[in-house]
XYZ file of C-alpha atoms in Angstrom:
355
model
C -59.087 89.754 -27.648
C -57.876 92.631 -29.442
C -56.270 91.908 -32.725
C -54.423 94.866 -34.668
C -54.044 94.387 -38.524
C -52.773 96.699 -40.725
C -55.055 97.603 -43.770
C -52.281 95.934 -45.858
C -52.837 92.711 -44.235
C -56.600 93.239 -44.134
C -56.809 93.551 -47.821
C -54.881 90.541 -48.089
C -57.213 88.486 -45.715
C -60.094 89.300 -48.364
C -58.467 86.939 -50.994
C -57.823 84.165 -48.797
C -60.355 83.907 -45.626
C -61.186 80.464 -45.042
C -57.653 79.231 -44.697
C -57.494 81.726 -42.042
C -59.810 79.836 -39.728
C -63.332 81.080 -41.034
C -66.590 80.028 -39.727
C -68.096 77.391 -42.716
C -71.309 77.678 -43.618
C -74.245 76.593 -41.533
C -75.670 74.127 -43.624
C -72.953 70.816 -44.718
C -72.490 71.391 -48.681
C -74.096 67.422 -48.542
C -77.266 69.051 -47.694
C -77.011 71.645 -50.491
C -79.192 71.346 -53.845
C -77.369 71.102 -57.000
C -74.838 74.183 -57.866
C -75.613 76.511 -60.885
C -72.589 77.934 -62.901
C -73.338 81.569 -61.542
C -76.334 83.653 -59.673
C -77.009 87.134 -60.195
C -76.383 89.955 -57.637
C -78.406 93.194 -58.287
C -76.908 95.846 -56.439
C -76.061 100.077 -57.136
C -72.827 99.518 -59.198
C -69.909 101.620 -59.673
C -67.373 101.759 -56.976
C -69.649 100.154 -54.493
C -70.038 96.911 -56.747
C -66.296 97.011 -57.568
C -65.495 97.021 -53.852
C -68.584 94.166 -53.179
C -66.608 92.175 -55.701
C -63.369 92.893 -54.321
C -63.986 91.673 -50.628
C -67.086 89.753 -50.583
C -68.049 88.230 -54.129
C -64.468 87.079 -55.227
C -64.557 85.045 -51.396
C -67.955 83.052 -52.390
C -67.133 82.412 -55.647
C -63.561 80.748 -54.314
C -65.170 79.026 -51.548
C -68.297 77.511 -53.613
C -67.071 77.497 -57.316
C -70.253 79.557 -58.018
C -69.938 82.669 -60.415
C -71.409 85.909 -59.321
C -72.695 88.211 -62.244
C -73.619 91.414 -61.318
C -76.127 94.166 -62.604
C -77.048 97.591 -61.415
C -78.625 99.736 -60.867
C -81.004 98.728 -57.621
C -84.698 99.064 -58.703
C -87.671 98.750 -56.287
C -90.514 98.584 -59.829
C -88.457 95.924 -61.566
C -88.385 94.099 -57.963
C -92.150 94.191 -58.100
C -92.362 93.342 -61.657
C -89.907 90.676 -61.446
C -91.768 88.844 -58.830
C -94.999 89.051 -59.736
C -94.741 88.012 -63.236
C -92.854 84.449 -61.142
C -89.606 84.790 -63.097
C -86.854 86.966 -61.086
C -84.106 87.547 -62.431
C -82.059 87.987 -59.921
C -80.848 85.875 -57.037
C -79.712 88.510 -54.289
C -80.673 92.305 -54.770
C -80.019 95.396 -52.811
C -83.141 97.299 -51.581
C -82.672 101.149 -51.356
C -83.627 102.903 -48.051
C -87.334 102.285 -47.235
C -87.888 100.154 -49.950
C -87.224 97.781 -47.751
C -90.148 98.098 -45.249
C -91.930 98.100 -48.545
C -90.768 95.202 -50.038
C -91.712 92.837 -46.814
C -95.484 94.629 -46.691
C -96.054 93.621 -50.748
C -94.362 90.000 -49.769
C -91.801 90.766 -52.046
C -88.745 88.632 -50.698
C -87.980 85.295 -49.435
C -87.330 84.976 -45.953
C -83.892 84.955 -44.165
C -82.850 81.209 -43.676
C -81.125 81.232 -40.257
C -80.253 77.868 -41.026
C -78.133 78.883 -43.323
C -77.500 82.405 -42.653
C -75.830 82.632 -38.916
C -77.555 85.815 -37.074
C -77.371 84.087 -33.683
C -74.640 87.024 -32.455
C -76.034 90.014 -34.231
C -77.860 92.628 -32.377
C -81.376 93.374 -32.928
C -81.330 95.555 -35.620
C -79.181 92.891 -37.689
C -81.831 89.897 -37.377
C -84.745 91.065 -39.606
C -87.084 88.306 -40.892
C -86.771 89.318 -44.751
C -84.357 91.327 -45.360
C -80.385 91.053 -44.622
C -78.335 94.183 -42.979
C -75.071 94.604 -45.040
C -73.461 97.333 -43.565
C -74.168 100.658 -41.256
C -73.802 103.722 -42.389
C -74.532 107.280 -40.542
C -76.212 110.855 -41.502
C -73.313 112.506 -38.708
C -71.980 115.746 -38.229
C -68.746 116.777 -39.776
C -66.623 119.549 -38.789
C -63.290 121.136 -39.892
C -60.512 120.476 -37.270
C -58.586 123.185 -37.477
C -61.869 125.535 -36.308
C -62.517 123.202 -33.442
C -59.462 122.009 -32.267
C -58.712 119.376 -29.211
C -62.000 117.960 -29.064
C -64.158 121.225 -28.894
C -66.572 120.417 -31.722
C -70.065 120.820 -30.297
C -71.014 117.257 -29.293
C -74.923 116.492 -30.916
C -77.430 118.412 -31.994
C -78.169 120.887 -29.219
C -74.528 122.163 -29.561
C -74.926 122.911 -33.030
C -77.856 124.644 -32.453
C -75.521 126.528 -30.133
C -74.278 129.464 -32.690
C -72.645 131.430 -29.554
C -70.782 129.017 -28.507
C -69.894 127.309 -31.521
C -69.982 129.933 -34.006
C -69.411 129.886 -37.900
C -71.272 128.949 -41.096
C -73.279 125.560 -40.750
C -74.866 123.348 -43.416
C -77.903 120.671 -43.065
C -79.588 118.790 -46.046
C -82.332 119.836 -48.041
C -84.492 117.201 -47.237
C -87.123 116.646 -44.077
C -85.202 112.897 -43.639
C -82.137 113.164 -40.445
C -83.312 116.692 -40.017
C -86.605 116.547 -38.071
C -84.897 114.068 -35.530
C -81.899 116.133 -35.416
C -83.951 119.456 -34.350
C -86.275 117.320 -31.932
C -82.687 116.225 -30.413
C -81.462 119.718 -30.301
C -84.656 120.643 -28.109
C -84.065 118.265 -25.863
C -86.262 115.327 -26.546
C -84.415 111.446 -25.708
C -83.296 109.071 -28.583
C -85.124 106.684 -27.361
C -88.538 109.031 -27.303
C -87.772 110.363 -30.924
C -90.611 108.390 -32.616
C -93.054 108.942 -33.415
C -91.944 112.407 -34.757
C -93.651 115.379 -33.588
C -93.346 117.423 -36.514
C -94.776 120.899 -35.146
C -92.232 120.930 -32.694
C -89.243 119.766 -34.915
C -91.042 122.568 -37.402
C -90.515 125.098 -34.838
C -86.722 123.982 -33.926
C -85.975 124.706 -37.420
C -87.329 128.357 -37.798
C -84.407 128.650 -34.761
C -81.505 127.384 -36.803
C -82.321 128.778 -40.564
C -80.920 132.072 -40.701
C -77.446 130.446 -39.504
C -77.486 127.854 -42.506
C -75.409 129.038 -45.321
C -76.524 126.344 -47.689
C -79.084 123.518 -48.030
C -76.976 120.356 -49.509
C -78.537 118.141 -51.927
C -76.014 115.707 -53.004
C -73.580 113.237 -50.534
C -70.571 115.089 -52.382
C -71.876 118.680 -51.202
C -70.844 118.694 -47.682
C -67.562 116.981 -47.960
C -66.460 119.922 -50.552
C -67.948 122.829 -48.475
C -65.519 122.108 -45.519
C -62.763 121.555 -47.678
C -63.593 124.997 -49.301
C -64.341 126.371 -46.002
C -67.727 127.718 -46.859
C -68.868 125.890 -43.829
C -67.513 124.562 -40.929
C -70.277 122.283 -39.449
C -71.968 120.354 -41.594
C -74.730 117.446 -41.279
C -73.511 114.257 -43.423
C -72.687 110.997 -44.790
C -69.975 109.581 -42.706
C -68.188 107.915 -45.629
C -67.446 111.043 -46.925
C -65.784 112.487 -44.136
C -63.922 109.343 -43.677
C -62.706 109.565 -47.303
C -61.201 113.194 -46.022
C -60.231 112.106 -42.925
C -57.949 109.558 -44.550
C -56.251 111.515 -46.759
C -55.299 114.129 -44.190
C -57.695 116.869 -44.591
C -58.793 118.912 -41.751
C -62.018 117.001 -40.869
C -63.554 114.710 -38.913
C -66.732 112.840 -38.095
C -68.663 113.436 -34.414
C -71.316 110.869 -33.973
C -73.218 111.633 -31.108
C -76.757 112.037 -32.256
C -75.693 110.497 -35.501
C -78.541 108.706 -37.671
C -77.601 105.292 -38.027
C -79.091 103.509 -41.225
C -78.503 100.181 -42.308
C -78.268 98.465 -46.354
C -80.800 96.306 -47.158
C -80.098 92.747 -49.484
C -83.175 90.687 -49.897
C -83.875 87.795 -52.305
C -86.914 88.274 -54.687
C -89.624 85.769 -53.707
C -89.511 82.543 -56.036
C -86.254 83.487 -57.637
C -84.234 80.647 -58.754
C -80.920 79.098 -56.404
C -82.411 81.191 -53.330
C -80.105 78.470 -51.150
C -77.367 80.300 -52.982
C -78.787 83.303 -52.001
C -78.951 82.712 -48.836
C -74.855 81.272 -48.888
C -74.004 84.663 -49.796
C -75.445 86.272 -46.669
C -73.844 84.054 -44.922
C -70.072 84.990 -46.436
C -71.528 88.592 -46.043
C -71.642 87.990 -42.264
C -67.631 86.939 -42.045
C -66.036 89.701 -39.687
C -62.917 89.021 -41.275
C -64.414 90.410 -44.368
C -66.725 93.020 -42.805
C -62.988 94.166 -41.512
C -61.747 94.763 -44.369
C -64.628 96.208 -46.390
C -64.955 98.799 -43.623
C -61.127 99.719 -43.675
C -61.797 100.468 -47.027
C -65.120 102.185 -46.984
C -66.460 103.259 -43.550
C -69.218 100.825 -43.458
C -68.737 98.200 -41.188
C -71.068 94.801 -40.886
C -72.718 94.247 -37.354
C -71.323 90.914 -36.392
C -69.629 91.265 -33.266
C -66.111 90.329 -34.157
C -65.642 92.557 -36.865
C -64.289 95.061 -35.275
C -61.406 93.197 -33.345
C -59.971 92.826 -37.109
C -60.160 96.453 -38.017
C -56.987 98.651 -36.750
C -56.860 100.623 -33.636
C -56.460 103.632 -35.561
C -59.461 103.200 -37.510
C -62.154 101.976 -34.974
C -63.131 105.555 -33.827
C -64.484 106.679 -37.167
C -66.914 103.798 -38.214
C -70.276 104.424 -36.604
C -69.990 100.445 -36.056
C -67.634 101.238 -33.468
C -69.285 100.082 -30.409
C -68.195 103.691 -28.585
C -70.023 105.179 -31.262
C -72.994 103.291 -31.854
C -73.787 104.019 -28.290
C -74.012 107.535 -29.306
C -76.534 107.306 -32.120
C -80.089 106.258 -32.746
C -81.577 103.893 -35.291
C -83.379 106.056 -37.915
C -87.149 104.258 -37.923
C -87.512 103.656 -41.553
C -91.412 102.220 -40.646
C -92.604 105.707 -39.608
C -90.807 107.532 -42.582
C -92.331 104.770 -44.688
C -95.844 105.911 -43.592
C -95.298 109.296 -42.824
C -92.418 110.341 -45.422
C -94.449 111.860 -48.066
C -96.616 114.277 -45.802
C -93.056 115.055 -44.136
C -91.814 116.336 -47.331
C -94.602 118.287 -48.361
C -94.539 120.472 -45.153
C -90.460 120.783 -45.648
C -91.506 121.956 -49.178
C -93.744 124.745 -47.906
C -91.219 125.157 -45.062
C -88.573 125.631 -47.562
C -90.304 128.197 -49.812
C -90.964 130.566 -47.050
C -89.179 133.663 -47.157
């Protein structure tokens, strides 16, 4: 069943979710070890913290009387450190990009207690062993409305390889990571036969498209600002900030077909004190109700199942959560970028410097 709620009443779900006919937690609080006055959540800070706090934090620490104190910013060495000296600080911590693939090879986290924490619905790519998937995010393409009007943006990859038929100034990121895939898709290889990369023949898709790049973005602002400045008028990335736009009315939007789908990554260090409490917050991580909401807000939508029968109609089509759109997109395979990323980046590096 379909449920429409308006962001208003979203936001006001966040404060008060369990009286609203929440799943409870897995395990019966009899079961639980003793509670501690707080537990520590490492995670990037800034906005993104404030907006953890606002629709996920303030709901645990109302529905288990447990303080959460955060810290920032997310650090892969003091991970390491932290566990191997046997005394980690923190109780939950967010694990940047491939860190994660990392972080399970060096033994670095505790495992995932399904007990606890209530996968059974997710899809694949949400039940990892070690490692807990907060939210999806997409490298997509982003395009200025007013250029391509009615639907005629180019649609993938291929298309915006397509400078006749979709002329004007394009952007892609300075950085081998989104791009290789997104040439090997422009030449006509399946998402499902992307990996492993063949990086001669993504190499030589490239050479194709370079002269019809106006500029090499470096930073998630970048691309965002170039449309809105109309420097560019197809641009690879970050679907947040094309939602942020979006929202406000600008002349942009977000197509996702071909889109790179990446997922966050919360683990808990390996012997770290009130782990159970760790593993309680996964669990009010996985509430759709508050997945809803957090994605209203931000564009990055959990994968339970449910969450997007709580998110408005008017919304659903620019999350790459949406199931129409995560049809469209592949899962970025952070194991082969983990093995392969730095010889990747030194042939983009000579690739780059050619003249």
């Amino acid at each position: 069943m379909t449920i429409r709620t308006h962001r208003r009443g979203l936001l006001q779900a966040a404060g008060g979710i369990v009286a609203a006919g929440l799943p409870l937690p897995a395990f019966s609080q009899s079961a639980a070890p003793p509670k501690p006055d707080r537990i520590v959540v490492n995670a990037s800070g800034g906005s993104m913290t404030n907006n953890l706090r606002r629709f996920y934090f303030s709901e645990f620490e109302r529905e288990h009387g447990i303080r959460i104190v955060d810290s920032s910013p997310v650090d892969f060495g003091k991970l390491r450190a932290m566990v191997q000296s046997g005394n980690p600080e923190w109780t939950v911590t967010e694990i940047g990009g491939q860190d994660a693939e990392r972080a399970k090879e060096l033994n670095l986290l505790e495992p995932i207690d399904t007990s606890v924490v209530d996968l059974s619905r997710y899809p694949a790519a949400g039940r990892q062993s070690h490692v807990f998937v907060g939210a999806v995010s997409s490298t997509a393409m982003g395009y200025r409305t007013d250029v391509f009007a009615g639907g005629s943006q180019p649609k993938g990859w291929a298309e915006f390889w397509d400078v006749r038929r979709f002329p004007g100034a394009r952007s892609l990121r300075n950085h081998p990571v989104d791009n290789l895939e997104f040439a090997l898709l422009a030449d006509g290889v399946p998402k499902d036969q992307l990996y492993p990369l063949d990086m001669d023949r993504a190499f030589r898709k490239l050479d194709e498209i370079r002269p019809h790049i106006a500029a090499w973005w470096s930073t998630g602002a970048q691309p965002a600002q170039m449309l809105i400045d109309r420097e560019v008028v197809l641009t690879s990335g970050w679907n947040g900030r094309f939602y942020e736009l979006t929202r406000r009315g600008a002349p942009v939007a977000t197509e996702f077909t071909d889109g790179s789908l990446k997922t966050s990554a919360w683990g808990i260090p390996r012997g770290a004190r009130n782990a159970y409490w760790g593993q309680q917050l996964f669990q009010t991580l996985t509430n759709p109700r508050l997945q809803a909401a957090y994605a209203t807000e931000l564009s990055y939508a959990g994968l339970h199942p449910d969450t997007m029968n709580f998110v408005s109609e008017e919304i659903r089509p620019m999350l790459p959560a949406a199931p129409v759109n995560l049809q469209k997109q592949f899962w970025m395979d952070l194991a082969w970028w983990t093995e392969n990323g730095a010889r990747a980046q030194e042939r983009w590096t000579r690739w780059m410097l050619r003249r």
